[in-house]
Short mmCIF file of C-alpha atoms in Angstrom, two decimals:
data_model
loop_
_atom_site.label_atom_id
_atom_site.label_comp_id
_atom_site.label_asym_id
_atom_site.label_seq_id
_atom_site.Cartn_x
_atom_site.Cartn_y
_atom_site.Cartn_z
CA MET A 1354 32.00 9.56 -1.14
CA THR A 1355 29.48 11.75 -2.95
CA SER A 1356 25.90 11.32 -1.79
CA LYS A 1357 23.42 10.19 -4.42
CA PHE A 1358 19.69 10.88 -4.55
CA ALA A 1359 16.96 9.95 -7.02
CA VAL A 1360 13.61 11.45 -7.95
CA ILE A 1361 11.12 9.25 -9.79
CA LEU A 1362 8.35 11.16 -11.57
CA ALA A 1363 5.15 9.12 -11.21
CA ALA A 1364 2.34 11.65 -10.81
CA GLY A 1365 0.75 11.57 -14.28
CA GLN A 1366 -2.52 9.79 -15.02
CA GLY A 1367 -1.57 8.75 -18.55
CA THR A 1368 -4.75 9.64 -20.46
CA ARG A 1369 -3.46 8.08 -23.69
CA MET A 1370 -3.50 4.67 -22.01
CA LYS A 1371 -7.31 5.00 -21.88
CA SER A 1372 -7.36 2.96 -18.71
CA LYS A 1373 -8.73 3.01 -15.17
CA LEU A 1374 -5.29 1.88 -14.04
CA TYR A 1375 -2.75 4.67 -13.60
CA LYS A 1376 -0.05 4.60 -16.22
CA VAL A 1377 3.00 3.81 -14.08
CA LEU A 1378 1.17 0.81 -12.56
CA HIS A 1379 0.66 -0.96 -15.88
CA PRO A 1380 2.72 -4.17 -15.78
CA VAL A 1381 5.67 -5.04 -17.96
CA CYS A 1382 6.63 -8.71 -17.65
CA GLY A 1383 4.94 -9.12 -14.29
CA LYS A 1384 5.99 -5.89 -12.56
CA ALA A 1385 4.56 -2.36 -12.64
CA MET A 1386 6.59 0.06 -14.76
CA VAL A 1387 7.45 2.24 -11.78
CA GLU A 1388 8.62 -0.87 -9.89
CA HIS A 1389 11.08 -1.65 -12.67
CA VAL A 1390 12.48 1.87 -12.42
CA LEU A 1391 12.76 1.72 -8.63
CA THR A 1392 14.39 -1.73 -8.69
CA GLN A 1393 17.16 -0.54 -11.04
CA ILE A 1394 17.77 2.61 -9.00
CA GLU A 1395 18.00 0.58 -5.79
CA GLN A 1396 20.89 -1.38 -7.28
CA ILE A 1397 23.05 1.78 -7.28
CA LYS A 1398 22.79 2.10 -3.49
CA MET A 1399 21.22 5.55 -3.37
CA ASP A 1400 21.23 7.59 -0.17
CA GLU A 1401 17.61 8.64 -0.69
CA ILE A 1402 14.88 7.98 -3.26
CA VAL A 1403 11.84 10.21 -3.63
CA THR A 1404 8.86 9.27 -5.77
CA VAL A 1405 6.63 12.14 -6.88
CA ILE A 1406 3.03 10.93 -6.90
CA GLY A 1407 -0.29 12.49 -7.85
CA HIS A 1408 -2.94 10.53 -9.73
CA GLY A 1409 -3.43 7.16 -8.07
CA ALA A 1410 -1.12 8.19 -5.24
CA GLU A 1411 -2.41 5.62 -2.75
CA LEU A 1412 -2.20 2.80 -5.27
CA VAL A 1413 1.39 3.71 -6.13
CA LYS A 1414 2.30 3.83 -2.42
CA GLU A 1415 0.57 0.49 -1.89
CA ARG A 1416 2.78 -1.01 -4.60
CA LEU A 1417 6.11 0.59 -3.60
CA VAL A 1418 5.45 0.74 0.18
CA ASN A 1419 8.48 1.90 2.19
CA ARG A 1420 11.10 1.37 -0.50
CA THR A 1421 10.95 5.12 -1.26
CA ASP A 1422 9.98 8.45 0.25
CA TYR A 1423 7.09 10.34 -1.37
CA ALA A 1424 6.30 13.85 -2.50
CA TYR A 1425 2.81 14.81 -3.68
CA GLN A 1426 2.09 16.85 -6.84
CA GLU A 1427 -1.48 18.09 -6.58
CA GLU A 1428 -1.58 19.75 -10.02
CA GLN A 1429 0.37 18.36 -12.97
CA LEU A 1430 2.09 21.51 -14.25
CA GLY A 1431 5.09 19.96 -15.98
CA THR A 1432 8.27 18.04 -15.17
CA GLY A 1433 9.99 21.02 -13.55
CA HIS A 1434 7.05 21.56 -11.24
CA ALA A 1435 7.01 17.83 -10.41
CA VAL A 1436 10.67 17.76 -9.34
CA LEU A 1437 10.11 20.89 -7.26
CA GLN A 1438 7.71 18.89 -5.06
CA ALA A 1439 10.72 16.96 -3.74
CA GLU A 1440 12.35 20.17 -2.51
CA LYS A 1441 11.34 19.73 1.13
CA LEU A 1442 13.13 16.40 1.25
CA LEU A 1443 16.24 17.18 -0.80
CA LYS A 1444 16.84 20.95 -1.12
CA ASN A 1445 19.64 21.53 1.38
CA LYS A 1446 21.61 18.35 0.73
CA ASP A 1447 24.97 18.10 -1.02
CA GLY A 1448 25.32 15.45 -3.68
CA LEU A 1449 24.07 14.30 -7.07
CA THR A 1450 20.41 13.81 -8.01
CA LEU A 1451 19.13 11.43 -10.67
CA ILE A 1452 15.79 12.29 -12.29
CA VAL A 1453 13.89 9.42 -13.97
CA CYS A 1454 10.32 9.05 -15.26
CA GLY A 1455 8.22 6.25 -13.81
CA ASP A 1456 6.99 5.15 -17.24
CA THR A 1457 10.45 4.12 -18.56
CA PRO A 1458 10.72 0.49 -17.41
CA LEU A 1459 13.64 -0.55 -19.62
CA PHE A 1460 16.42 1.56 -18.12
CA THR A 1461 19.14 -0.39 -16.34
CA ALA A 1462 21.28 0.29 -13.30
CA GLN A 1463 24.32 0.04 -15.57
CA THR A 1464 23.14 3.00 -17.65
CA PHE A 1465 22.43 5.08 -14.54
CA THR A 1466 25.90 4.26 -13.19
CA GLU A 1467 27.52 5.34 -16.46
CA LEU A 1468 25.56 8.61 -16.37
CA PHE A 1469 26.77 9.41 -12.84
CA ALA A 1470 30.38 8.63 -13.85
CA TYR A 1471 30.21 10.82 -16.96
CA HIS A 1472 28.65 13.68 -14.99
CA GLU A 1473 31.45 13.65 -12.41
CA GLN A 1474 34.12 13.24 -15.08
CA LYS A 1475 32.92 16.38 -16.89
CA GLY A 1476 32.55 18.39 -13.68
CA ALA A 1477 29.04 19.25 -14.82
CA ALA A 1478 26.23 20.89 -12.91
CA ALA A 1479 23.75 19.03 -15.10
CA THR A 1480 23.99 16.09 -17.49
CA VAL A 1481 21.20 14.86 -19.72
CA LEU A 1482 21.04 11.26 -20.92
CA THR A 1483 20.56 11.22 -24.69
CA ALA A 1484 20.19 8.68 -27.50
CA GLU A 1485 20.05 8.57 -31.29
CA ALA A 1486 16.43 7.94 -32.23
CA PRO A 1487 15.51 6.28 -35.55
CA ASN A 1488 12.31 8.34 -35.44
CA PRO A 1489 12.73 11.37 -33.14
CA PHE A 1490 9.15 12.61 -33.44
CA GLY A 1491 7.68 13.48 -30.05
CA TYR A 1492 11.04 13.68 -28.25
CA GLY A 1493 12.88 16.77 -27.03
CA ARG A 1494 15.87 17.50 -29.28
CA ILE A 1495 19.45 18.04 -28.08
CA VAL A 1496 20.78 21.20 -29.72
CA ARG A 1497 24.58 21.34 -29.79
CA ASN A 1498 26.94 24.00 -31.14
CA ASN A 1499 29.70 23.37 -33.67
CA LEU A 1500 32.00 22.16 -30.87
CA GLY A 1501 29.48 19.56 -29.75
CA ILE A 1502 28.61 21.41 -26.56
CA VAL A 1503 24.97 21.30 -25.51
CA GLU A 1504 23.27 24.63 -26.13
CA LYS A 1505 19.73 23.72 -25.13
CA ILE A 1506 17.02 21.09 -25.13
CA VAL A 1507 13.94 21.97 -27.15
CA GLU A 1508 10.61 20.17 -26.90
CA GLN A 1509 8.89 18.83 -30.03
CA LYS A 1510 6.07 21.39 -29.94
CA ASP A 1511 8.48 24.29 -29.48
CA ALA A 1512 11.09 23.14 -32.02
CA SER A 1513 11.81 24.90 -35.31
CA GLU A 1514 11.80 22.94 -38.57
CA THR A 1515 15.61 22.74 -38.43
CA GLU A 1516 15.58 21.52 -34.83
CA LYS A 1517 12.98 18.86 -35.65
CA LYS A 1518 15.51 17.24 -38.00
CA ILE A 1519 17.92 16.54 -35.12
CA SER A 1520 18.00 12.81 -34.27
CA GLU A 1521 19.71 13.06 -30.88
CA VAL A 1522 16.91 13.14 -28.34
CA ASN A 1523 16.35 13.68 -24.64
CA THR A 1524 15.54 10.39 -22.86
CA GLY A 1525 14.03 12.23 -19.88
CA VAL A 1526 16.81 11.10 -17.52
CA TYR A 1527 19.09 13.69 -15.89
CA CYS A 1528 21.87 13.98 -13.35
CA PHE A 1529 22.17 17.25 -11.43
CA ASN A 1530 24.24 18.72 -8.67
CA ASN A 1531 21.47 18.76 -6.09
CA ARG A 1532 21.83 22.36 -4.83
CA ASP A 1533 22.12 23.73 -8.39
CA LEU A 1534 18.97 21.85 -9.38
CA PHE A 1535 16.69 23.31 -6.72
CA SER A 1536 18.11 26.82 -7.09
CA ALA A 1537 17.39 26.80 -10.82
CA LEU A 1538 13.91 25.28 -10.49
CA HIS A 1539 12.64 28.53 -8.95
CA LEU A 1540 13.75 30.44 -12.05
CA ILE A 1541 11.97 28.49 -14.78
CA LYS A 1542 8.89 29.95 -16.48
CA ASN A 1543 5.91 28.42 -18.28
CA ASP A 1544 5.92 30.66 -21.39
CA ASN A 1545 5.75 27.79 -23.88
CA VAL A 1546 3.13 26.10 -26.06
CA GLN A 1547 2.13 23.70 -23.28
CA GLY A 1548 2.06 26.34 -20.55
CA GLU A 1549 4.11 24.01 -18.37
CA TYR A 1550 7.27 24.29 -16.27
CA TYR A 1551 9.82 22.26 -18.19
CA LEU A 1552 12.66 20.59 -16.33
CA THR A 1553 14.72 21.02 -19.50
CA ASP A 1554 14.73 24.80 -18.96
CA VAL A 1555 16.95 24.21 -15.91
CA MET A 1556 19.74 23.23 -18.29
CA GLU A 1557 19.66 26.58 -20.07
CA ILE A 1558 19.48 28.51 -16.78
CA LEU A 1559 22.54 26.69 -15.45
CA LYS A 1560 24.41 27.24 -18.70
CA LYS A 1561 23.73 30.99 -18.65
CA SER A 1562 25.04 31.15 -15.08
CA GLY A 1563 28.36 29.72 -16.26
CA LYS A 1564 27.79 26.15 -15.13
CA VAL A 1565 28.84 23.15 -17.21
CA VAL A 1566 25.94 21.35 -18.92
CA ALA A 1567 26.80 17.97 -20.47
CA ALA A 1568 25.07 15.23 -22.44
CA TYR A 1569 25.86 11.53 -22.21
CA LYS A 1570 24.74 9.55 -25.25
CA MET A 1571 23.69 5.99 -24.39
CA LYS A 1572 24.32 3.15 -26.83
CA ASN A 1573 20.92 1.45 -26.88
CA PHE A 1574 17.97 3.68 -27.79
CA ASP A 1575 15.44 0.93 -27.00
CA GLU A 1576 16.37 1.13 -23.33
CA SER A 1577 15.11 4.72 -23.19
CA MET A 1578 11.62 3.88 -24.40
CA GLY A 1579 8.82 5.65 -22.56
CA VAL A 1580 5.33 4.15 -22.42
CA ASN A 1581 2.44 6.48 -23.18
CA ASP A 1582 -0.11 4.17 -24.81
CA ARG A 1583 -0.98 0.48 -25.23
CA ILE A 1584 1.10 0.17 -28.40
CA ALA A 1585 4.22 1.31 -26.57
CA LEU A 1586 3.30 -0.94 -23.64
CA ALA A 1587 3.28 -3.97 -25.95
CA LYS A 1588 6.67 -2.95 -27.37
CA ALA A 1589 8.11 -2.52 -23.89
CA ASN A 1590 6.88 -5.99 -22.91
CA LYS A 1591 8.47 -7.47 -26.02
CA LEU A 1592 11.83 -5.79 -25.38
CA MET A 1593 11.82 -6.71 -21.69
CA ARG A 1594 10.83 -10.29 -22.51
CA GLN A 1595 13.74 -10.55 -24.95
CA ARG A 1596 16.12 -9.26 -22.28
CA ILE A 1597 14.78 -11.74 -19.69
CA ASN A 1598 14.90 -14.71 -22.07
CA GLU A 1599 18.44 -13.97 -23.19
CA GLU A 1600 19.60 -13.77 -19.58
CA HIS A 1601 18.10 -17.20 -18.81
CA MET A 1602 19.71 -18.71 -21.89
CA ARG A 1603 23.09 -17.25 -20.94
CA ASN A 1604 22.64 -18.90 -17.55
CA GLY A 1605 22.15 -22.37 -19.06
CA VAL A 1606 18.40 -22.65 -19.69
CA THR A 1607 17.19 -23.99 -23.04
CA LEU A 1608 14.34 -22.01 -24.59
CA VAL A 1609 13.27 -23.92 -27.68
CA ASP A 1610 11.56 -20.83 -29.14
CA PRO A 1611 12.31 -17.63 -27.20
CA GLN A 1612 9.88 -15.63 -29.32
CA THR A 1613 6.91 -17.57 -27.93
CA THR A 1614 8.16 -18.02 -24.37
CA TYR A 1615 6.81 -15.54 -21.81
CA ILE A 1616 8.78 -15.24 -18.56
CA ASP A 1617 8.14 -12.62 -15.87
CA ILE A 1618 11.02 -10.62 -14.42
CA ASP A 1619 11.10 -12.36 -11.00
CA VAL A 1620 11.03 -15.96 -12.28
CA LYS A 1621 14.10 -18.09 -11.45
CA ILE A 1622 15.12 -21.14 -13.51
CA GLY A 1623 17.92 -23.65 -12.92
CA LYS A 1624 20.42 -24.69 -15.58
CA ASP A 1625 19.75 -27.51 -18.05
CA THR A 1626 16.00 -26.98 -17.79
CA VAL A 1627 14.20 -27.10 -21.13
CA ILE A 1628 11.28 -24.76 -21.86
CA GLU A 1629 9.15 -25.56 -24.91
CA PRO A 1630 7.21 -23.01 -27.04
CA GLY A 1631 4.09 -21.31 -25.71
CA VAL A 1632 5.09 -21.58 -22.05
CA VAL A 1633 4.07 -18.76 -19.69
CA LEU A 1634 5.96 -18.39 -16.39
CA LYS A 1635 4.50 -15.76 -14.06
CA GLY A 1636 5.01 -14.12 -10.69
CA GLU A 1637 7.67 -15.48 -8.34
CA THR A 1638 7.87 -18.94 -9.87
CA ILE A 1639 11.03 -20.91 -9.10
CA ILE A 1640 12.08 -23.87 -11.29
CA GLY A 1641 14.99 -26.14 -10.46
CA GLU A 1642 17.62 -27.78 -12.64
CA ASP A 1643 17.07 -30.47 -15.29
CA CYS A 1644 13.34 -29.86 -15.55
CA PHE A 1645 11.15 -30.12 -18.62
CA ILE A 1646 8.33 -27.62 -19.07
CA GLY A 1647 6.21 -28.77 -21.99
CA ALA A 1648 4.55 -26.61 -24.62
CA HIS A 1649 1.63 -24.38 -23.59
CA SER A 1650 2.06 -24.87 -19.86
CA GLU A 1651 1.26 -21.89 -17.60
CA ILE A 1652 2.94 -21.68 -14.20
CA CYS A 1653 2.31 -18.91 -11.69
CA ASP A 1654 3.88 -18.34 -8.22
CA THR A 1655 4.88 -22.01 -8.04
CA GLN A 1656 7.96 -23.76 -6.66
CA ILE A 1657 9.28 -26.60 -8.80
CA ALA A 1658 12.24 -28.69 -7.63
CA SER A 1659 14.83 -30.31 -9.92
CA ASN A 1660 14.06 -33.16 -12.34
CA VAL A 1661 10.37 -32.30 -12.62
CA LYS A 1662 8.34 -32.75 -15.80
CA VAL A 1663 5.34 -30.56 -16.57
CA THR A 1664 3.38 -31.40 -19.71
CA ALA A 1665 0.79 -28.92 -21.01
CA SER A 1666 -0.60 -28.12 -17.57
CA PHE A 1667 -1.64 -25.13 -15.44
CA LEU A 1668 0.00 -24.60 -12.03
CA GLU A 1669 -0.76 -21.77 -9.60
CA ASP A 1670 0.64 -21.15 -6.11
CA ALA A 1671 1.67 -24.81 -5.82
CA ILE A 1672 4.73 -26.93 -5.02
CA MET A 1673 6.20 -29.87 -6.96
CA GLU A 1674 9.00 -31.82 -5.31
CA LYS A 1675 11.99 -33.51 -6.96
CA GLY A 1676 11.29 -36.12 -9.62
CA SER A 1677 7.54 -35.54 -9.81
CA ASN A 1678 5.59 -35.12 -13.03
CA ILE A 1679 2.22 -33.82 -14.19
CA GLY A 1680 0.05 -33.77 -17.26
CA PRO A 1681 -0.97 -33.35 -19.89
CA TYR A 1682 -3.95 -31.06 -19.22
CA SER A 1683 -3.88 -31.10 -15.44
CA HIS A 1684 -4.32 -28.29 -12.92
CA LEU A 1685 -2.57 -27.60 -9.63
CA ARG A 1686 -4.59 -25.01 -7.74
CA PRO A 1687 -3.37 -22.98 -4.72
CA ALA A 1688 -1.86 -24.95 -1.82
CA ALA A 1689 -1.36 -28.10 -3.86
CA HIS A 1690 1.82 -29.83 -2.70
CA VAL A 1691 3.06 -32.69 -4.87
CA GLY A 1692 5.74 -34.83 -3.19
CA GLU A 1693 8.85 -36.54 -4.55
CA ASN A 1694 8.43 -38.87 -7.51
CA VAL A 1695 4.67 -38.37 -7.53
CA HIS A 1696 2.86 -38.99 -10.80
CA ILE A 1697 -0.08 -36.74 -11.66
CA GLY A 1698 -1.62 -37.91 -14.92
CA ASN A 1699 -3.88 -36.22 -17.45
CA PHE A 1700 -7.02 -34.26 -16.57
CA VAL A 1701 -6.35 -34.20 -12.82
CA GLU A 1702 -7.17 -31.25 -10.58
CA ILE A 1703 -5.56 -30.84 -7.16
CA LYS A 1704 -6.51 -28.12 -4.68
CA LYS A 1705 -5.26 -27.54 -1.11
CA ALA A 1706 -3.94 -31.08 -0.92
CA GLU A 1707 -0.68 -32.78 -0.07
CA ILE A 1708 0.37 -35.81 -2.11
CA GLY A 1709 3.02 -38.03 -0.50
CA LYS A 1710 6.14 -39.57 -2.02
CA ASN A 1711 5.72 -42.08 -4.87
CA THR A 1712 1.92 -41.76 -4.93
CA LYS A 1713 0.15 -41.98 -8.30
CA VAL A 1714 -2.96 -40.04 -9.27
CA GLY A 1715 -3.40 -41.30 -12.79
CA HIS A 1716 -6.13 -39.42 -14.62
CA LEU A 1717 -9.59 -37.84 -14.60
CA THR A 1718 -9.53 -37.28 -10.83
CA TYR A 1719 -10.25 -34.41 -8.41
CA VAL A 1720 -8.31 -34.18 -5.14
CA GLY A 1721 -9.40 -31.31 -2.90
CA ASP A 1722 -8.78 -30.61 0.81
CA ALA A 1723 -6.88 -33.83 1.36
CA THR A 1724 -3.70 -35.38 2.70
CA LEU A 1725 -2.44 -38.44 0.86
CA GLY A 1726 0.44 -40.49 2.21
CA GLU A 1727 3.16 -42.38 0.34
CA GLU A 1728 2.92 -45.18 -2.23
CA ILE A 1729 -0.82 -44.75 -2.83
CA ASN A 1730 -2.57 -45.56 -6.09
CA VAL A 1731 -5.61 -43.43 -6.89
CA GLY A 1732 -7.67 -44.91 -9.70
CA CYS A 1733 -9.23 -43.14 -12.67
CA GLY A 1734 -12.29 -40.99 -12.08
CA THR A 1735 -11.93 -40.71 -8.31
CA VAL A 1736 -13.52 -37.69 -6.65
CA PHE A 1737 -12.59 -36.36 -3.23
CA VAL A 1738 -15.99 -34.92 -2.31
CA ASN A 1739 -14.95 -32.06 -0.06
CA TYR A 1740 -17.86 -29.57 -0.16
CA ASP A 1741 -21.28 -29.97 1.45
CA GLY A 1742 -22.65 -26.73 0.02
CA ILE A 1743 -21.59 -24.66 3.04
CA ASN A 1744 -18.25 -25.92 4.37
CA LYS A 1745 -15.16 -27.67 3.02
CA HIS A 1746 -14.09 -30.92 4.71
CA HIS A 1747 -10.82 -32.85 4.78
CA THR A 1748 -9.92 -36.39 3.72
CA ASN A 1749 -6.87 -38.36 4.91
CA VAL A 1750 -5.55 -41.38 3.03
CA GLY A 1751 -2.78 -43.47 4.64
CA ASP A 1752 0.37 -44.93 3.11
CA TYR A 1753 0.20 -47.91 0.72
CA SER A 1754 -3.55 -47.62 0.26
CA PHE A 1755 -5.39 -48.36 -2.97
CA ILE A 1756 -8.32 -46.28 -4.17
CA GLY A 1757 -10.22 -48.05 -6.95
CA SER A 1758 -11.42 -46.28 -10.08
CA GLY A 1759 -14.68 -44.36 -9.99
CA SER A 1760 -14.70 -43.97 -6.22
CA ASN A 1761 -16.28 -41.06 -4.35
CA LEU A 1762 -14.61 -40.26 -1.02
CA ILE A 1763 -17.05 -38.11 0.94
CA ALA A 1764 -15.32 -35.92 3.52
CA PRO A 1765 -14.74 -35.71 6.39
CA LEU A 1766 -13.10 -39.08 6.02
CA ASN A 1767 -10.10 -41.07 7.23
CA ILE A 1768 -8.74 -44.00 5.24
CA ALA A 1769 -5.97 -45.71 7.17
CA ASP A 1770 -2.71 -47.01 5.73
CA HIS A 1771 -2.77 -50.34 3.83
CA ALA A 1772 -6.51 -49.91 3.18
CA TYR A 1773 -8.37 -50.81 -0.01
CA VAL A 1774 -11.37 -49.07 -1.56
CA ALA A 1775 -13.14 -51.12 -4.20
CA ALA A 1776 -13.78 -49.53 -7.58
CA GLY A 1777 -17.09 -47.73 -7.97
CA SER A 1778 -17.59 -47.21 -4.24
CA THR A 1779 -19.03 -44.19 -2.50
CA ILE A 1780 -17.27 -44.08 0.86
CA THR A 1781 -18.85 -42.18 3.75
CA ASN A 1782 -17.35 -43.99 6.76
CA ASN A 1783 -13.74 -44.32 7.90
CA VAL A 1784 -11.74 -47.32 6.65
CA ASP A 1785 -9.39 -49.11 9.04
CA SER A 1786 -5.92 -50.40 8.23
CA HIS A 1787 -5.81 -53.57 6.09
CA ASP A 1788 -9.60 -53.42 5.49
CA MET A 1789 -11.35 -53.26 2.15
CA ALA A 1790 -14.37 -50.94 1.76
CA ILE A 1791 -17.09 -51.74 -0.77
CA ALA A 1792 -20.04 -49.38 -1.11
CA ARG A 1793 -22.02 -50.01 -4.27
CA GLY A 1794 -25.33 -51.56 -5.28
CA ARG A 1795 -25.46 -55.32 -5.85
CA GLN A 1796 -25.54 -56.25 -9.55
CA VAL A 1797 -28.78 -57.66 -10.95
CA ASN A 1798 -29.00 -59.19 -14.47
CA LYS A 1799 -32.48 -59.11 -16.13
CA LYS A 1800 -32.65 -62.15 -18.39
CA GLY A 1801 -33.98 -61.58 -21.93
CA TYR A 1802 -34.38 -57.84 -21.37
CA PHE A 1803 -32.62 -56.91 -24.60
CA ASP A 1804 -35.26 -58.69 -26.69
CA ARG A 1805 -37.95 -56.41 -25.21
CA TYR A 1806 -35.88 -53.27 -25.71
CA PRO A 1807 -36.89 -51.17 -28.82
CA VAL A 1808 -33.36 -51.05 -30.11
CA ALA A 1809 -33.44 -54.85 -30.47
CA LYS A 1810 -35.80 -54.63 -33.46
CA ALA A 1811 -33.50 -52.11 -35.17
CA ALA A 1812 -30.52 -54.36 -34.53
CA GLU A 1813 -32.40 -57.37 -35.92
CA ILE A 1814 -33.31 -55.49 -39.11
CA SER A 1815 -29.72 -54.24 -39.49
CA GLN A 1816 -28.39 -57.77 -39.13
CA LYS A 1817 -30.79 -59.12 -41.78
CA ASN A 1818 -29.73 -56.41 -44.22
CA THR A 1819 -26.10 -57.27 -43.60
CA ASN A 1820 -26.74 -60.97 -44.27
CA LYS A 1821 -28.47 -60.19 -47.60
CA LYS A 1822 -25.36 -58.38 -48.82
#
């Protein structure tokens, strides 16, 4: 079997992005552009992948880690010069080499596979991946003779007026016979408008030496889109989002309005789940089957089991077990673990807390640094007071307990199972099983006080005016 290698060009800074973040690290649907490229290449089972890095080298390596080998381009002197930096790793190897730019996140493994197949079918030394562009400005043009054979590739700035009218463009992806590639790279010159060493010149060198140079025209131009500025970045996100959404719908997920549903590339969703408009699903979120994710919810790096309902809420780095529900307008913060059939009502915040099976946390409540057992009722306006200004402290609440509305549970605290906390209490001491804790001031009624209160006169006058009418 023929060996296959890949070189990813990721050394450029991307000045047109006008950003402190290096271009290939800008995210598209939750993953850096260069990560998208690498992920697709990995699917072809390459023998070796080399990423050429320069600007932001350490940050790129931090993102891609050991998934690829690296070659360093100290000066950015053109695409030909960039590929040449991989020579030490690839020069003396037999096989085929794929060249891809790190700022083209929409290419698919299927397209790369088709390019390899076409290259071998034609017995070519080099094959360029091309596409018909609706607006070819800025792209290198594919110049063919009257038999359709590729004569050369000419860059926009070096093209004649006739060549600029050609709509078939170079996508920046190539397949080479590896030994031919590195032999020809030493022959290219930089006598062009840019003063750079163009990889495209390799094609002409190989052709003049009697080698076959081919061009494979892909069907979908959008897939070839390179990202050089924020406008293109937004377009790439839109195209990728459409691809992701369509894949989920084909797999049995209902997206009520795909145009306003934002799903990152690594999100997984079970069939028969319904996603309403305005939902944002980020990171490595996993959602089970038969769930309902209500409008304007945002869920990040969260695991959601089947038959869960999320209504207009924000979840991050949390877990919701089967049959549970939350919202509207509630917040699961990191390390929140909501058990089976748990009800989390509106305006509830949960942080670093475990909520046991069938427990209810109705509304307007904060649960932080706590472990709640099963079948507990937590009343409205309860606060788990976990912070003393320096340290966080933990609260435990046992099974079948009842926490009355407006209670403050001041940690560290243990409330045993089958315990009762009266509404309006501030609890500072542990509560034993089957006990009721009451911690509030005794009520005192001041007789006749209203008559001495200034508002009484205003009320009296208002009442008289009403009677006159």
